[in-house]
Amino acid sequence: MNYIQIAIDGPAGAGKSTIAKLIAEHLNYIYIDSGAMYRAITLKAINLGIDLEDEGKYEFVKDTEFRFLNGTLFMDGHDVSHDIRENDVSNNVSLVSSFLFVREELVSSQQILAKNHNVVMDGRDIGYKVLPDAKYKFYLTASIKKRAERRNIDNIERNIKSDLKIIEKEIERRDFLDSSRKYSPLKAADDAVIIDTSDLAIDQVVKLITDKIMEDEKNGF
Ligand code: DC
């Protein structure tokens, strides 16, 4: 059986996670949030009290177990979906995800999670690194202002302290770090469809993508 993989990449706040989750629900595919895994490792590193800057201290990633249940991430058997959104994690995840060892381990876990299922996976390097053979690849982007506004609303809904101006600065910083890092920087795969979501509602983007997939599948592409 040939499984279908859908890769969705893009910068923070472009709506990837919400959109990817809805697409997965719509098509009855498994949703894998790769950013949540980098966040979870950052959370674990903070809780272990290691020196976050010391790449040699991340051996623990090898013994970390990940499971997604209905889009919720469990790390070592615990639901970490709330804690990985805390500011402390957000502020350090670019550093942690820049380490080659961490990336190699997580990319391999992501590839295993995507095996033998129809999946929607979102992240920064899914289309060109994690799932280079994905049948469908999308790269979602939006203006910094729009992305900051969305993250602000998201934080407020999650009861996380939030300040729009600070978020804007933080997104700018994270864009820079994510797209300029040495290993697997944020970028679109050459064969990805690029969608600017600045002036589109979530439902419009979901419809755009699911319509394309259902049309192609119906026509046997
Ligand atoms: O999607 P997110 O904002 O929750 O991702 C958190 C961080 O993880 C982001 O700053 C970059 C990193 N990341 C990555 O390097 N590669 C991925 N495939 C997904 C996320």
PDB file of C-alpha atoms and ligand atoms in Angstrom:
ATOM      1  CA  MET A   1       0.000   0.000   0.000  1.00  0.00           C
ATOM      2  CA  ASN A   2       1.260   3.458  -0.891  1.00  0.00           C
ATOM      3  CA  TYR A   3       0.856   5.923   1.936  1.00  0.00           C
ATOM      4  CA  ILE A   4       0.353   9.594   1.234  1.00  0.00           C
ATOM      5  CA  GLN A   5       2.556  12.165   2.939  1.00  0.00           C
ATOM      6  CA  ILE A   6       1.704  15.845   3.076  1.00  0.00           C
ATOM      7  CA  ALA A   7       4.547  18.191   4.076  1.00  0.00           C
ATOM      8  CA  ILE A   8       3.715  21.669   5.347  1.00  0.00           C
ATOM      9  CA  ASP A   9       6.588  24.040   6.060  1.00  0.00           C
ATOM     10  CA  GLY A  10       6.889  27.710   6.855  1.00  0.00           C
ATOM     11  CA  PRO A  11       7.910  30.261   9.491  1.00  0.00           C
ATOM     12  CA  ALA A  12       6.428  30.631  12.982  1.00  0.00           C
ATOM     13  CA  GLY A  13       2.872  31.935  13.035  1.00  0.00           C
ATOM     14  CA  ALA A  14       2.009  31.321   9.371  1.00  0.00           C
ATOM     15  CA  GLY A  15      -0.858  29.135  10.581  1.00  0.00           C
ATOM     16  CA  LYS A  16       0.880  25.829   9.832  1.00  0.00           C
ATOM     17  CA  SER A  17      -0.156  23.864  12.912  1.00  0.00           C
ATOM     18  CA  THR A  18      -3.821  24.861  12.878  1.00  0.00           C
ATOM     19  CA  ILE A  19      -4.050  24.301   9.136  1.00  0.00           C
ATOM     20  CA  ALA A  20      -2.142  21.005   9.174  1.00  0.00           C
ATOM     21  CA  LYS A  21      -4.324  19.699  12.010  1.00  0.00           C
ATOM     22  CA  LEU A  22      -7.541  20.577  10.151  1.00  0.00           C
ATOM     23  CA  ILE A  23      -6.281  19.010   6.925  1.00  0.00           C
ATOM     24  CA  ALA A  24      -5.435  15.824   8.816  1.00  0.00           C
ATOM     25  CA  GLU A  25      -8.911  15.771  10.399  1.00  0.00           C
ATOM     26  CA  HIS A  26     -10.558  16.414   7.061  1.00  0.00           C
ATOM     27  CA  LEU A  27      -8.688  13.638   5.263  1.00  0.00           C
ATOM     28  CA  ASN A  28      -8.529  11.330   8.293  1.00  0.00           C
ATOM     29  CA  TYR A  29      -4.709  11.323   8.247  1.00  0.00           C
ATOM     30  CA  ILE A  30      -2.335  11.348  11.217  1.00  0.00           C
ATOM     31  CA  TYR A  31      -1.040  14.794  12.208  1.00  0.00           C
ATOM     32  CA  ILE A  32       2.580  15.137  13.307  1.00  0.00           C
ATOM     33  CA  ASP A  33       3.748  18.489  14.677  1.00  0.00           C
ATOM     34  CA  SER A  34       7.549  18.319  14.305  1.00  0.00           C
ATOM     35  CA  GLY A  35       8.028  21.717  15.989  1.00  0.00           C
ATOM     36  CA  ALA A  36       6.352  20.294  19.104  1.00  0.00           C
ATOM     37  CA  MET A  37       9.095  17.652  19.225  1.00  0.00           C
ATOM     38  CA  TYR A  38      11.872  20.305  19.181  1.00  0.00           C
ATOM     39  CA  ARG A  39       9.952  22.171  21.865  1.00  0.00           C
ATOM     40  CA  ALA A  40       9.574  19.006  23.943  1.00  0.00           C
ATOM     41  CA  ILE A  41      13.326  18.351  23.811  1.00  0.00           C
ATOM     42  CA  THR A  42      13.911  21.963  24.857  1.00  0.00           C
ATOM     43  CA  LEU A  43      11.493  21.494  27.771  1.00  0.00           C
ATOM     44  CA  LYS A  44      13.240  18.286  28.812  1.00  0.00           C
ATOM     45  CA  ALA A  45      16.660  19.994  28.631  1.00  0.00           C
ATOM     46  CA  ILE A  46      15.392  22.835  30.839  1.00  0.00           C
ATOM     47  CA  ASN A  47      13.868  20.390  33.340  1.00  0.00           C
ATOM     48  CA  LEU A  48      17.086  18.343  33.423  1.00  0.00           C
ATOM     49  CA  GLY A  49      18.971  21.526  34.239  1.00  0.00           C
ATOM     50  CA  ILE A  50      21.685  20.965  31.609  1.00  0.00           C
ATOM     51  CA  ASP A  51      23.711  23.799  30.112  1.00  0.00           C
ATOM     52  CA  LEU A  52      21.474  24.497  27.100  1.00  0.00           C
ATOM     53  CA  GLU A  53      24.395  25.808  25.045  1.00  0.00           C
ATOM     54  CA  ASP A  54      26.429  22.620  25.425  1.00  0.00           C
ATOM     55  CA  GLU A  55      25.622  20.379  22.459  1.00  0.00           C
ATOM     56  CA  GLY A  56      27.396  17.461  24.136  1.00  0.00           C
ATOM     57  CA  LYS A  57      24.714  17.336  26.863  1.00  0.00           C
ATOM     58  CA  TYR A  58      21.894  16.242  24.554  1.00  0.00           C
ATOM     59  CA  GLU A  59      22.571  12.476  24.591  1.00  0.00           C
ATOM     60  CA  PHE A  60      19.221  12.112  26.400  1.00  0.00           C
ATOM     61  CA  VAL A  61      17.420  12.745  23.077  1.00  0.00           C
ATOM     62  CA  LYS A  62      18.290   9.159  22.077  1.00  0.00           C
ATOM     63  CA  ASP A  63      16.257   7.778  25.004  1.00  0.00           C
ATOM     64  CA  THR A  64      13.281  10.060  24.563  1.00  0.00           C
ATOM     65  CA  GLU A  65      10.026   8.502  23.397  1.00  0.00           C
ATOM     66  CA  PHE A  66       7.428  10.420  21.364  1.00  0.00           C
ATOM     67  CA  ARG A  67       3.835   9.559  20.617  1.00  0.00           C
ATOM     68  CA  PHE A  68       1.089  11.612  18.974  1.00  0.00           C
ATOM     69  CA  LEU A  69      -2.470  10.842  20.037  1.00  0.00           C
ATOM     70  CA  ASN A  70      -5.094  12.825  18.123  1.00  0.00           C
ATOM     71  CA  GLY A  71      -2.502  15.516  17.451  1.00  0.00           C
ATOM     72  CA  THR A  72      -1.444  15.759  21.129  1.00  0.00           C
ATOM     73  CA  LEU A  73       2.222  15.096  21.863  1.00  0.00           C
ATOM     74  CA  PHE A  74       3.210  12.698  24.636  1.00  0.00           C
ATOM     75  CA  MET A  75       6.894  12.643  25.605  1.00  0.00           C
ATOM     76  CA  ASP A  76       8.027   9.684  27.698  1.00  0.00           C
ATOM     77  CA  GLY A  77       4.372   8.939  28.385  1.00  0.00           C
ATOM     78  CA  HIS A  78       3.401  12.472  29.541  1.00  0.00           C
ATOM     79  CA  ASP A  79       1.177  14.980  27.777  1.00  0.00           C
ATOM     80  CA  VAL A  80       3.508  17.975  27.269  1.00  0.00           C
ATOM     81  CA  SER A  81       1.230  19.952  24.947  1.00  0.00           C
ATOM     82  CA  HIS A  82       0.721  22.830  27.390  1.00  0.00           C
ATOM     83  CA  ASP A  83       4.230  23.104  28.868  1.00  0.00           C
ATOM     84  CA  ILE A  84       5.976  23.243  25.476  1.00  0.00           C
ATOM     85  CA  ARG A  85       4.205  26.556  24.726  1.00  0.00           C
ATOM     86  CA  GLU A  86       5.685  28.363  27.744  1.00  0.00           C
ATOM     87  CA  ASN A  87       7.905  31.371  27.002  1.00  0.00           C
ATOM     88  CA  ASP A  88      10.996  29.728  28.434  1.00  0.00           C
ATOM     89  CA  VAL A  89      10.698  26.973  25.842  1.00  0.00           C
ATOM     90  CA  SER A  90       9.844  29.363  22.974  1.00  0.00           C
ATOM     91  CA  ASN A  91      12.885  31.492  23.770  1.00  0.00           C
ATOM     92  CA  ASN A  92      15.326  28.573  23.704  1.00  0.00           C
ATOM     93  CA  VAL A  93      13.945  26.274  21.023  1.00  0.00           C
ATOM     94  CA  SER A  94      15.842  27.942  18.155  1.00  0.00           C
ATOM     95  CA  LEU A  95      19.113  27.257  19.942  1.00  0.00           C
ATOM     96  CA  VAL A  96      18.244  23.630  20.732  1.00  0.00           C
ATOM     97  CA  SER A  97      16.955  22.939  17.217  1.00  0.00           C
ATOM     98  CA  SER A  98      20.179  24.285  15.710  1.00  0.00           C
ATOM     99  CA  PHE A  99      22.230  21.357  17.070  1.00  0.00           C
ATOM    100  CA  LEU A 100      23.056  18.690  14.476  1.00  0.00           C
ATOM    101  CA  PHE A 101      22.820  15.809  16.958  1.00  0.00           C
ATOM    102  CA  VAL A 102      19.339  16.875  18.110  1.00  0.00           C
ATOM    103  CA  ARG A 103      18.195  17.300  14.503  1.00  0.00           C
ATOM    104  CA  GLU A 104      19.495  13.927  13.351  1.00  0.00           C
ATOM    105  CA  GLU A 105      17.745  12.138  16.203  1.00  0.00           C
ATOM    106  CA  LEU A 106      14.449  13.974  15.733  1.00  0.00           C
ATOM    107  CA  VAL A 107      14.452  13.668  11.935  1.00  0.00           C
ATOM    108  CA  SER A 108      14.875   9.920  12.307  1.00  0.00           C
ATOM    109  CA  SER A 109      12.017   9.762  14.901  1.00  0.00           C
ATOM    110  CA  GLN A 110       9.831  11.818  12.557  1.00  0.00           C
ATOM    111  CA  GLN A 111      10.536   9.489   9.647  1.00  0.00           C
ATOM    112  CA  ILE A 112       9.629   6.483  11.797  1.00  0.00           C
ATOM    113  CA  LEU A 113       6.410   8.154  12.993  1.00  0.00           C
ATOM    114  CA  ALA A 114       5.442   8.856   9.363  1.00  0.00           C
ATOM    115  CA  LYS A 115       6.026   5.263   8.202  1.00  0.00           C
ATOM    116  CA  ASN A 116       3.009   3.128   7.382  1.00  0.00           C
ATOM    117  CA  HIS A 117       0.446   5.907   7.762  1.00  0.00           C
ATOM    118  CA  ASN A 118      -1.111   8.648   5.718  1.00  0.00           C
ATOM    119  CA  VAL A 119       0.335  11.722   7.431  1.00  0.00           C
ATOM    120  CA  VAL A 120       0.312  15.484   7.501  1.00  0.00           C
ATOM    121  CA  MET A 121       3.564  16.749   9.026  1.00  0.00           C
ATOM    122  CA  ASP A 122       4.407  20.392   9.606  1.00  0.00           C
ATOM    123  CA  GLY A 123       7.747  22.040  10.342  1.00  0.00           C
ATOM    124  CA  ARG A 124      10.659  23.845   8.706  1.00  0.00           C
ATOM    125  CA  ASP A 125      12.518  21.123   6.794  1.00  0.00           C
ATOM    126  CA  ILE A 126       9.814  18.529   6.139  1.00  0.00           C
ATOM    127  CA  GLY A 127       9.532  18.958   2.358  1.00  0.00           C
ATOM    128  CA  TYR A 128      13.240  18.901   1.586  1.00  0.00           C
ATOM    129  CA  LYS A 129      14.730  16.830   4.428  1.00  0.00           C
ATOM    130  CA  VAL A 130      12.368  14.758   6.585  1.00  0.00           C
ATOM    131  CA  LEU A 131       9.940  13.617   3.867  1.00  0.00           C
ATOM    132  CA  PRO A 132      11.638  14.532   0.555  1.00  0.00           C
ATOM    133  CA  ASP A 133       9.386  12.044  -1.287  1.00  0.00           C
ATOM    134  CA  ALA A 134       6.161  13.504   0.106  1.00  0.00           C
ATOM    135  CA  LYS A 135       3.487  13.522  -2.576  1.00  0.00           C
ATOM    136  CA  TYR A 136       2.226  16.967  -1.558  1.00  0.00           C
ATOM    137  CA  LYS A 137       4.369  19.848  -0.314  1.00  0.00           C
ATOM    138  CA  PHE A 138       3.192  23.273   0.778  1.00  0.00           C
ATOM    139  CA  TYR A 139       5.080  26.250   2.144  1.00  0.00           C
ATOM    140  CA  LEU A 140       2.898  28.664   4.117  1.00  0.00           C
ATOM    141  CA  THR A 141       4.058  32.182   4.790  1.00  0.00           C
ATOM    142  CA  ALA A 142       2.583  35.523   6.007  1.00  0.00           C
ATOM    143  CA  SER A 143       3.742  39.011   6.981  1.00  0.00           C
ATOM    144  CA  ILE A 144       5.464  39.355  10.392  1.00  0.00           C
ATOM    145  CA  LYS A 145       2.665  41.640  11.611  1.00  0.00           C
ATOM    146  CA  LYS A 146      -0.040  39.110  10.768  1.00  0.00           C
ATOM    147  CA  ARG A 147       1.923  36.255  12.272  1.00  0.00           C
ATOM    148  CA  ALA A 148       2.492  38.160  15.518  1.00  0.00           C
ATOM    149  CA  GLU A 149      -1.214  38.998  15.797  1.00  0.00           C
ATOM    150  CA  ARG A 150      -2.120  35.349  15.352  1.00  0.00           C
ATOM    151  CA  ARG A 151       0.383  34.134  17.951  1.00  0.00           C
ATOM    152  CA  ASN A 152      -0.894  36.787  20.378  1.00  0.00           C
ATOM    153  CA  ILE A 153      -4.484  35.538  20.060  1.00  0.00           C
ATOM    154  CA  ASP A 154      -3.266  31.960  20.343  1.00  0.00           C
ATOM    155  CA  ASN A 155      -1.390  32.741  23.581  1.00  0.00           C
ATOM    156  CA  ILE A 156      -4.365  34.558  25.078  1.00  0.00           C
ATOM    157  CA  GLU A 157      -6.576  31.572  24.292  1.00  0.00           C
ATOM    158  CA  ARG A 158      -4.050  29.272  25.928  1.00  0.00           C
ATOM    159  CA  ASN A 159      -3.844  31.511  29.029  1.00  0.00           C
ATOM    160  CA  ILE A 160      -0.190  32.309  28.336  1.00  0.00           C
ATOM    161  CA  LYS A 161       1.070  35.837  29.121  1.00  0.00           C
ATOM    162  CA  SER A 162       1.325  37.779  25.873  1.00  0.00           C
ATOM    163  CA  ASP A 163       2.508  41.126  24.496  1.00  0.00           C
ATOM    164  CA  LEU A 164       2.121  41.857  20.769  1.00  0.00           C
ATOM    165  CA  LYS A 165       5.234  44.051  20.421  1.00  0.00           C
ATOM    166  CA  ILE A 166       7.420  41.496  22.192  1.00  0.00           C
ATOM    167  CA  ILE A 167       6.005  38.697  20.012  1.00  0.00           C
ATOM    168  CA  GLU A 168       6.800  40.676  16.851  1.00  0.00           C
ATOM    169  CA  LYS A 169      10.431  41.081  17.924  1.00  0.00           C
ATOM    170  CA  GLU A 170      10.589  37.434  18.972  1.00  0.00           C
ATOM    171  CA  ILE A 171       9.231  36.232  15.605  1.00  0.00           C
ATOM    172  CA  GLU A 172      11.743  38.405  13.735  1.00  0.00           C
ATOM    173  CA  ARG A 173      14.544  36.955  15.835  1.00  0.00           C
ATOM    174  CA  ARG A 174      13.304  33.386  15.368  1.00  0.00           C
ATOM    175  CA  ASP A 175      12.899  33.850  11.575  1.00  0.00           C
ATOM    176  CA  PHE A 176      16.484  35.012  11.412  1.00  0.00           C
ATOM    177  CA  LEU A 177      17.831  32.174  13.539  1.00  0.00           C
ATOM    178  CA  ASP A 178      15.728  29.476  11.835  1.00  0.00           C
ATOM    179  CA  SER A 179      16.576  30.532   8.295  1.00  0.00           C
ATOM    180  CA  SER A 180      20.244  31.307   8.845  1.00  0.00           C
ATOM    181  CA  ARG A 181      21.237  28.242  10.893  1.00  0.00           C
ATOM    182  CA  LYS A 182      23.819  25.876   9.479  1.00  0.00           C
ATOM    183  CA  TYR A 183      21.854  22.604   9.506  1.00  0.00           C
ATOM    184  CA  SER A 184      18.482  22.287   7.785  1.00  0.00           C
ATOM    185  CA  PRO A 185      17.455  25.941   7.813  1.00  0.00           C
ATOM    186  CA  LEU A 186      13.881  27.026   7.254  1.00  0.00           C
ATOM    187  CA  LYS A 187      13.264  26.979   3.504  1.00  0.00           C
ATOM    188  CA  ALA A 188      10.755  25.837   0.919  1.00  0.00           C
ATOM    189  CA  ALA A 189      11.403  22.629  -1.007  1.00  0.00           C
ATOM    190  CA  ASP A 190      11.978  23.357  -4.713  1.00  0.00           C
ATOM    191  CA  ASP A 191       8.766  21.518  -5.569  1.00  0.00           C
ATOM    192  CA  ALA A 192       6.591  23.050  -2.813  1.00  0.00           C
ATOM    193  CA  VAL A 193       3.495  25.119  -3.543  1.00  0.00           C
ATOM    194  CA  ILE A 194       3.949  28.494  -1.799  1.00  0.00           C
ATOM    195  CA  ILE A 195       0.877  30.049  -0.188  1.00  0.00           C
ATOM    196  CA  ASP A 196       0.846  33.521   1.414  1.00  0.00           C
ATOM    197  CA  THR A 197      -1.792  33.287   4.158  1.00  0.00           C
ATOM    198  CA  SER A 198      -1.653  36.980   5.244  1.00  0.00           C
ATOM    199  CA  ASP A 199      -5.069  37.781   3.817  1.00  0.00           C
ATOM    200  CA  LEU A 200      -6.621  34.357   3.923  1.00  0.00           C
ATOM    201  CA  ALA A 201      -8.767  32.870   6.674  1.00  0.00           C
ATOM    202  CA  ILE A 202      -7.705  29.497   8.042  1.00  0.00           C
ATOM    203  CA  ASP A 203     -10.691  27.782   6.407  1.00  0.00           C
ATOM    204  CA  GLN A 204      -9.778  29.212   3.001  1.00  0.00           C
ATOM    205  CA  VAL A 205      -6.254  27.790   3.190  1.00  0.00           C
ATOM    206  CA  VAL A 206      -7.538  24.422   4.374  1.00  0.00           C
ATOM    207  CA  LYS A 207     -10.019  24.334   1.502  1.00  0.00           C
ATOM    208  CA  LEU A 208      -7.365  25.335  -1.039  1.00  0.00           C
ATOM    209  CA  ILE A 209      -5.112  22.491   0.039  1.00  0.00           C
ATOM    210  CA  THR A 210      -7.712  19.766   0.598  1.00  0.00           C
ATOM    211  CA  ASP A 211      -9.467  20.584  -2.702  1.00  0.00           C
ATOM    212  CA  LYS A 212      -6.169  20.188  -4.558  1.00  0.00           C
ATOM    213  CA  ILE A 213      -5.383  16.884  -2.851  1.00  0.00           C
ATOM    214  CA  MET A 214      -8.860  15.405  -3.296  1.00  0.00           C
ATOM    215  CA  GLU A 215      -8.947  16.490  -6.939  1.00  0.00           C
ATOM    216  CA  ASP A 216      -5.531  14.938  -7.664  1.00  0.00           C
ATOM    217  CA  GLU A 217      -6.408  11.721  -5.822  1.00  0.00           C
ATOM    218  CA  LYS A 218      -9.759  11.465  -7.654  1.00  0.00           C
ATOM    219  CA  ASN A 219      -7.968  11.853 -10.972  1.00  0.00           C
ATOM    220  CA  GLY A 220      -5.391   9.254  -9.981  1.00  0.00           C
ATOM    221  CA  PHE A 221      -2.346  11.534 -10.053  1.00  0.00           C
TER     222      PHE A 221
HETATM  223  O1   DC B   1       6.595  25.303  14.747  1.00  0.00           O
HETATM  224  P1   DC B   1       7.124  25.818  16.090  1.00  0.00           P
HETATM  225  O2   DC B   1       7.198  27.321  16.165  1.00  0.00           O
HETATM  226  O3   DC B   1       6.398  25.217  17.246  1.00  0.00           O
HETATM  227  O4   DC B   1       8.624  25.284  16.123  1.00  0.00           O
HETATM  228  C1   DC B   1       9.467  25.533  17.210  1.00  0.00           C
HETATM  229  C2   DC B   1      10.909  25.661  16.760  1.00  0.00           C
HETATM  230  O5   DC B   1      11.393  24.389  16.331  1.00  0.00           O
HETATM  231  C3   DC B   1      11.197  26.639  15.642  1.00  0.00           C
HETATM  232  O6   DC B   1      11.801  27.798  16.157  1.00  0.00           O
HETATM  233  C4   DC B   1      12.159  25.957  14.724  1.00  0.00           C
HETATM  234  C5   DC B   1      12.233  24.546  15.212  1.00  0.00           C
HETATM  235  N1   DC B   1      11.822  23.571  14.195  1.00  0.00           N
HETATM  236  C6   DC B   1      12.797  23.078  13.367  1.00  0.00           C
HETATM  237  O7   DC B   1      13.948  23.492  13.464  1.00  0.00           O
HETATM  238  N2   DC B   1      12.499  22.133  12.457  1.00  0.00           N
HETATM  239  C7   DC B   1      11.237  21.674  12.348  1.00  0.00           C
HETATM  240  N3   DC B   1      10.962  20.719  11.452  1.00  0.00           N
HETATM  241  C8   DC B   1      10.214  22.187  13.169  1.00  0.00           C
HETATM  242  C9   DC B   1      10.540  23.169  14.078  1.00  0.00           C
END
